[in-house]
Coordinates of C-alpha atoms in Angstrom, one line a residue:
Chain A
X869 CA 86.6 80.3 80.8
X870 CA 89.5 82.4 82.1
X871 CA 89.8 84.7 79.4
X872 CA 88.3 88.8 79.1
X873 CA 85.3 89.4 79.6
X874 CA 84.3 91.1 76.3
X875 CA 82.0 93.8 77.7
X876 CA 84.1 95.0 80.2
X877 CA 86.0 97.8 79.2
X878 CA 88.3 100.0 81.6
X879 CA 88.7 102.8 79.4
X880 CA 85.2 103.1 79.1
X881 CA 84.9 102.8 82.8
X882 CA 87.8 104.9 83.7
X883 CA 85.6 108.2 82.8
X884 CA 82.0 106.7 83.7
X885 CA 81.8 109.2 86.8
X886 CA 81.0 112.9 87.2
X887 CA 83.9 114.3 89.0
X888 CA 87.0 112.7 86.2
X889 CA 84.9 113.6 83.1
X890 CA 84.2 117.1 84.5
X891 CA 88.2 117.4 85.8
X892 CA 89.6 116.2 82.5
X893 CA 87.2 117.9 79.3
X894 CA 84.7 121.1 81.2
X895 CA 87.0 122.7 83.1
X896 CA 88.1 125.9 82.0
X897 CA 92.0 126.3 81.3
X898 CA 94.2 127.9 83.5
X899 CA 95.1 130.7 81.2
X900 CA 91.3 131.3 80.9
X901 CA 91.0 131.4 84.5
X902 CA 94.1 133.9 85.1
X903 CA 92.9 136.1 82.5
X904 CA 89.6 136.7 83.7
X905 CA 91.1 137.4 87.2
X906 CA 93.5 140.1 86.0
X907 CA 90.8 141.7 84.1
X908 CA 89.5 144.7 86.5
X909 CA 86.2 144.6 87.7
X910 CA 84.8 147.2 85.4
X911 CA 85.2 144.7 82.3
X912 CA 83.7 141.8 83.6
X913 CA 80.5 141.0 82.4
X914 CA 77.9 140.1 84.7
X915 CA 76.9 137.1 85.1
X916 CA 73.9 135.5 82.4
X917 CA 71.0 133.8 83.3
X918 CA 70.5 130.7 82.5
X919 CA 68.2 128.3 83.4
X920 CA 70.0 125.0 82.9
X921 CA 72.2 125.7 85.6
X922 CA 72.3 125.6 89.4
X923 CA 71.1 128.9 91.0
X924 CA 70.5 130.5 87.4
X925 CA 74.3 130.7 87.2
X926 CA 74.7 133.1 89.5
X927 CA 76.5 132.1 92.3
X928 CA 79.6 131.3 90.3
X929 CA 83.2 130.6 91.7
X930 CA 86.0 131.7 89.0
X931 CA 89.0 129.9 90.8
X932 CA 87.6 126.8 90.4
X933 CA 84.9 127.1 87.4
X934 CA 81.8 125.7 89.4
X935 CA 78.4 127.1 89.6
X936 CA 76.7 127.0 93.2
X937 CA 72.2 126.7 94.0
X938 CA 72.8 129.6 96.5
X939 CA 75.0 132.0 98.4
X940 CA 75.2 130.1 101.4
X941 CA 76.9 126.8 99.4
X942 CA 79.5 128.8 97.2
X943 CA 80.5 130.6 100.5
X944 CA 80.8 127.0 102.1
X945 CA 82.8 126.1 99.0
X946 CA 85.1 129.1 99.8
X947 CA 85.8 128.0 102.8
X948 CA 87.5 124.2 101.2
X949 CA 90.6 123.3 101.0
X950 CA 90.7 122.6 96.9
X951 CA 89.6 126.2 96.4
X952 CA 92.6 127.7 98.9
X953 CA 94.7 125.3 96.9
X954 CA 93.4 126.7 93.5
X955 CA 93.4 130.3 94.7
X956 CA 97.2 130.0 95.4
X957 CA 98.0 128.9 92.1
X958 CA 96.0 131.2 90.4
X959 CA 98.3 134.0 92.7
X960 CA 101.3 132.7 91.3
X961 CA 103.2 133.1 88.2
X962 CA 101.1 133.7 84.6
X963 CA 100.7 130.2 83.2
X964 CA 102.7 129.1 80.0
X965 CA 101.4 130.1 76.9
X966 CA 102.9 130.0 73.0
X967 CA 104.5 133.1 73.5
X968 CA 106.6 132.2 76.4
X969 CA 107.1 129.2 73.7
X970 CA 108.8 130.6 70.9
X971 CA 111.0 133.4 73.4
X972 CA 112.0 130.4 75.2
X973 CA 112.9 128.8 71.5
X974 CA 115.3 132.3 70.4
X975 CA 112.2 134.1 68.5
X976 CA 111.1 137.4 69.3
X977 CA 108.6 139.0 70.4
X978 CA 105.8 139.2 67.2
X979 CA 105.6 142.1 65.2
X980 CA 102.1 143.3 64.5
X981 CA 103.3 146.3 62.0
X982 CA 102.2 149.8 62.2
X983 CA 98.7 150.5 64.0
X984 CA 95.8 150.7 61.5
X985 CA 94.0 154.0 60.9
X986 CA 91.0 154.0 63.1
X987 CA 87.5 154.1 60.8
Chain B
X1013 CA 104.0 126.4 55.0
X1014 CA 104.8 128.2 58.5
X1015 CA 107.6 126.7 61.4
X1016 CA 106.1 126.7 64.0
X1017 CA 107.1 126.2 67.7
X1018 CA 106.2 123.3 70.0
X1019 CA 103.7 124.6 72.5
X1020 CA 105.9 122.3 75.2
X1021 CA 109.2 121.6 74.2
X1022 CA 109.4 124.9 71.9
X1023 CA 111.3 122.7 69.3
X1024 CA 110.7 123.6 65.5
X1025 CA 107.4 121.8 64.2
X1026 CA 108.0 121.5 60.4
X1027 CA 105.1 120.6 58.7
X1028 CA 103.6 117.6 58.1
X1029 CA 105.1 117.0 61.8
X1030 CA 102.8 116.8 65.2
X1031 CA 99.7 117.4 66.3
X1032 CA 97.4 120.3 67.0
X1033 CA 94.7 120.7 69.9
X1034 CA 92.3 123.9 69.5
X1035 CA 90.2 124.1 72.3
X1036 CA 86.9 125.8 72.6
X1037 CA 87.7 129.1 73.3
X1038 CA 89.9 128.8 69.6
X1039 CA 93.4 129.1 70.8
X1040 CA 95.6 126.9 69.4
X1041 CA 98.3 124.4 71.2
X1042 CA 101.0 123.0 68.6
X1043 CA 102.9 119.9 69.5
X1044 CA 105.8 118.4 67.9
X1045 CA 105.4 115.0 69.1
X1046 CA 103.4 112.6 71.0
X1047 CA 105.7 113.2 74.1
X1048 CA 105.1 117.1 74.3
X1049 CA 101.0 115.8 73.4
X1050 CA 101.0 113.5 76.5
X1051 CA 102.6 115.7 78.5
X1052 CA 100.4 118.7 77.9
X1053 CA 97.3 116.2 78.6
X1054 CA 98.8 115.5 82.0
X1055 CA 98.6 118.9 82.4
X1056 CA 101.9 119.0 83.5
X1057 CA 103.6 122.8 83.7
X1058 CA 106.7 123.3 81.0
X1059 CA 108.5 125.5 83.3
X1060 CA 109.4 122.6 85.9
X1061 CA 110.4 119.9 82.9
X1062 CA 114.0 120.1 82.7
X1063 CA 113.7 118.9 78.9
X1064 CA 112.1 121.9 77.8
X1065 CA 113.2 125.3 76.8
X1066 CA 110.8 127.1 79.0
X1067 CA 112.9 125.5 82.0
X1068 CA 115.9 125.9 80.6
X1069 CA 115.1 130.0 79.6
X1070 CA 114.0 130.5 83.6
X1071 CA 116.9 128.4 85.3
X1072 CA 119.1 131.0 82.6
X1073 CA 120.5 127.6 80.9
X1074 CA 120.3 129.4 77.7
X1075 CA 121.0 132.3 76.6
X1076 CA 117.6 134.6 76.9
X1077 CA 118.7 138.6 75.8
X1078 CA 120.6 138.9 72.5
X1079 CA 119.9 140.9 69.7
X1080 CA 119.7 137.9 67.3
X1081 CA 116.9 136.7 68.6
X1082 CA 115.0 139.8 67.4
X1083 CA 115.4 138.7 63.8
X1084 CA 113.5 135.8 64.1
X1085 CA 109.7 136.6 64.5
X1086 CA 106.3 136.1 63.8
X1087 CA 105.5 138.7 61.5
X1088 CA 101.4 139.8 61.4
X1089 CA 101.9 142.1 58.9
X1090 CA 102.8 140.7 55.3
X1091 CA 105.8 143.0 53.8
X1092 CA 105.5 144.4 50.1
X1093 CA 108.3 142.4 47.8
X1094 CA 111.7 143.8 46.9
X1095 CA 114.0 141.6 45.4
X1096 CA 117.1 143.5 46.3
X1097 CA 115.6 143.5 50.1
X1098 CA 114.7 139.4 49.6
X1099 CA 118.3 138.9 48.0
X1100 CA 120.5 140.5 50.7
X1101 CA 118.1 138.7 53.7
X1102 CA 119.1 135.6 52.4
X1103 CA 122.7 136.1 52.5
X1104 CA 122.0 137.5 55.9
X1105 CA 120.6 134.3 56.9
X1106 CA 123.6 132.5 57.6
X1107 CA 125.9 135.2 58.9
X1108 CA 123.2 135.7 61.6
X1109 CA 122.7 132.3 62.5
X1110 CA 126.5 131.5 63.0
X1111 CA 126.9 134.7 65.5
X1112 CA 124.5 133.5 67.4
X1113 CA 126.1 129.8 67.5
X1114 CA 129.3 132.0 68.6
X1115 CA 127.4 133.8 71.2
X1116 CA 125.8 131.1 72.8
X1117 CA 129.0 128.6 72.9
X1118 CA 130.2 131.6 75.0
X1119 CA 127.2 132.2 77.4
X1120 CA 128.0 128.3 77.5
X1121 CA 131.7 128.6 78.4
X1122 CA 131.0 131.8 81.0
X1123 CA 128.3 129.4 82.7
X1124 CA 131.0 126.4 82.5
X1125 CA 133.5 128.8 84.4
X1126 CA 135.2 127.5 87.8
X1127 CA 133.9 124.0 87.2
X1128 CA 138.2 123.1 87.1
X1129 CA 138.5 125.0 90.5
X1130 CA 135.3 123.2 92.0
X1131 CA 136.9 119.8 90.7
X1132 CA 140.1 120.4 92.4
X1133 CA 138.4 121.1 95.8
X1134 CA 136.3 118.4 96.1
X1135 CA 139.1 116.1 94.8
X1136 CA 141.3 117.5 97.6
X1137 CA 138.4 117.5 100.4
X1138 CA 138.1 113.8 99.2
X1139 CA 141.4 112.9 99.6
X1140 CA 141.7 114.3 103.2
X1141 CA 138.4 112.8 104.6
X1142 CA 138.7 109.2 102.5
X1143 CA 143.1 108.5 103.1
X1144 CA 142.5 106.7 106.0
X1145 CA 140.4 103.8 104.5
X1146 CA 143.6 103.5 102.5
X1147 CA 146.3 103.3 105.0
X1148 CA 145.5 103.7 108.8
X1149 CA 145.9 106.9 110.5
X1150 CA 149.3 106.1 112.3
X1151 CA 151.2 104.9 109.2
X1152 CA 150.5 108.1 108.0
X1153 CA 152.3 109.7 110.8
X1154 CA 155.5 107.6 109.5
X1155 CA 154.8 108.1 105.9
X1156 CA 153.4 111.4 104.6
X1157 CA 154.4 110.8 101.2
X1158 CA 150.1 110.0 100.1
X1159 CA 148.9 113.3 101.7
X1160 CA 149.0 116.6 100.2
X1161 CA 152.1 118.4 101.7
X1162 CA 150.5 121.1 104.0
X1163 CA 153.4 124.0 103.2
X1164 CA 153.0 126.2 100.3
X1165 CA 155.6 126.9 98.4
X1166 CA 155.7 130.0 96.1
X1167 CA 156.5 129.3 92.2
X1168 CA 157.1 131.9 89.6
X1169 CA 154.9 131.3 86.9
X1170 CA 155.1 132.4 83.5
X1171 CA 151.9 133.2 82.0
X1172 CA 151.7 133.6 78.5
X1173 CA 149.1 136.2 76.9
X1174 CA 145.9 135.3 76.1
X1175 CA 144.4 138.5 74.3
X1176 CA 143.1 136.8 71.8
X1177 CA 141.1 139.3 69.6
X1178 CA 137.3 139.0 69.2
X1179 CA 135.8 136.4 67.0
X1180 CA 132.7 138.3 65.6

């Protein structure tokens, strides 16, 4: 006795609940997020139906990439403090992406050429 | 058989070099090395890493608006081959790249400025606060000699010229 238990394993146990496998591989990116914020409302598609999820995904907060069973709960969830938090980041600056990269690194910005002619 | 640029540290990734991430939505994040690989997975910001050249762009560490920087880009559109074009780029290539050196060693020096000034006040504001833990407070009375004398005296100075012309 007195050495490891050979079928205990933390790293499999690390992500065994809900809440640290959904926070670390579904959520959406933050420069997912901010870009369907800034889109305007005309462009945003409305919401699909689908079956598999709560409320046939349409009671859907964007801040914070969850889908609700009815009005009343995502309007709760509004009210939390994790959604205040994330709607205050999503207010602030654009998050990084590979073009803030390479102008940070001394590269311009890209150069697309000439606009095609339109078909 | 592209360079590209860290998507963290925005350091050169030559190939062979790093690792790549594409997520679902099929945009790409390059990494140079495991550090910039663990850091993106912490989710940590680049902007508020003082390693990185995202920090040091917005805290104007570096030099950000230069016309040099507009030769280097990603091109999208592939240009027809001309030999005389492709043989004068590549003695271009050099000349370019030691202005900019030149350039930034000056935004480095202008940055650098008043540092000597700053020095000297904080060694003198040293010196007045710190002299007693040296020699008491009424020895000093009898012997001013380790204090800075508190009269100025005017000196003529002769300054020689510094116009020294412009290096590009």
């Amino acid at each position: 006795m007195g050495g490891k238990c050979p079928h205990r394993n933390v790293k499999k146990r690390r992500y065994s609940h809900k809440t640290a496998r959904r926070t670390k591989f579904e959520l959406k990116g933050d420069d997912m997020v901010y870009a369907q914020l800034n889109k305007p409302d005309q462009e945003r598609p409305p919401l699909p139906v689908d079956e598999d999820l709560p409320g046939m995904g349409q009671y859907y907060c964007l801040h914070c990439d969850r889908y609700f069973a009815n009005i009343t709960v995502r309007d709760e969830h509004f009210k939390t403090k994790r959604h205040k938090k994330r709607i205050k980041q999503m207010m602030g600056p654009a998050p990084h992406t590979q073009l803030d990269a390479d102008l940070a690194s001394g590269m311009g910005m890209p150069d697309n050429g000439p606009k095609l002619m339109s078909m | 058989m592209r360079l590209e640029k860290c998507w963290f540290c925005s350091s050169t990734i030559y190939p062979g070099h790093g690792i790549q991430f594409v997520r679902n939505d099929a945009k790409i994040f390059r990494f140079c090395r495991s550090k910039c690989h663990k850091n993106f997975k912490m989710k940590r910001n680049p902007r508020k890493v003082k390693w990185t050249k995202a920090y040091r762009r917005v805290h104007g560490k570096d030099m950000t608006q230069d016309s040099t920087f507009e030769f280097e880009r990603k091109r999208n559109r592939p240009e027809r081959y001309d030999r005389n074009l492709a043989e004068n780029v590549l003695k271009a290539i050099p000349k370019i790249d030691k202005i900019r050196v030149t350039r930034e060693e000056k935004h480095h020096k202008n940055r650098m400025k008043g540092k000597k000034q700053k020095l000297q006040m904080e060694a003198a504001r040293e010196l007045e606060q710190g002299i007693s833990l040296v020699k008491a407070p009424s020895v000093l009375q009898k012997d001013p000699s380790l204090t800075l004398p508190k009269i100025k005296v005017g000196v003529s100075q002769q300054q020689s010229e510094d116009n020294h012309p412009m290096e590009e």
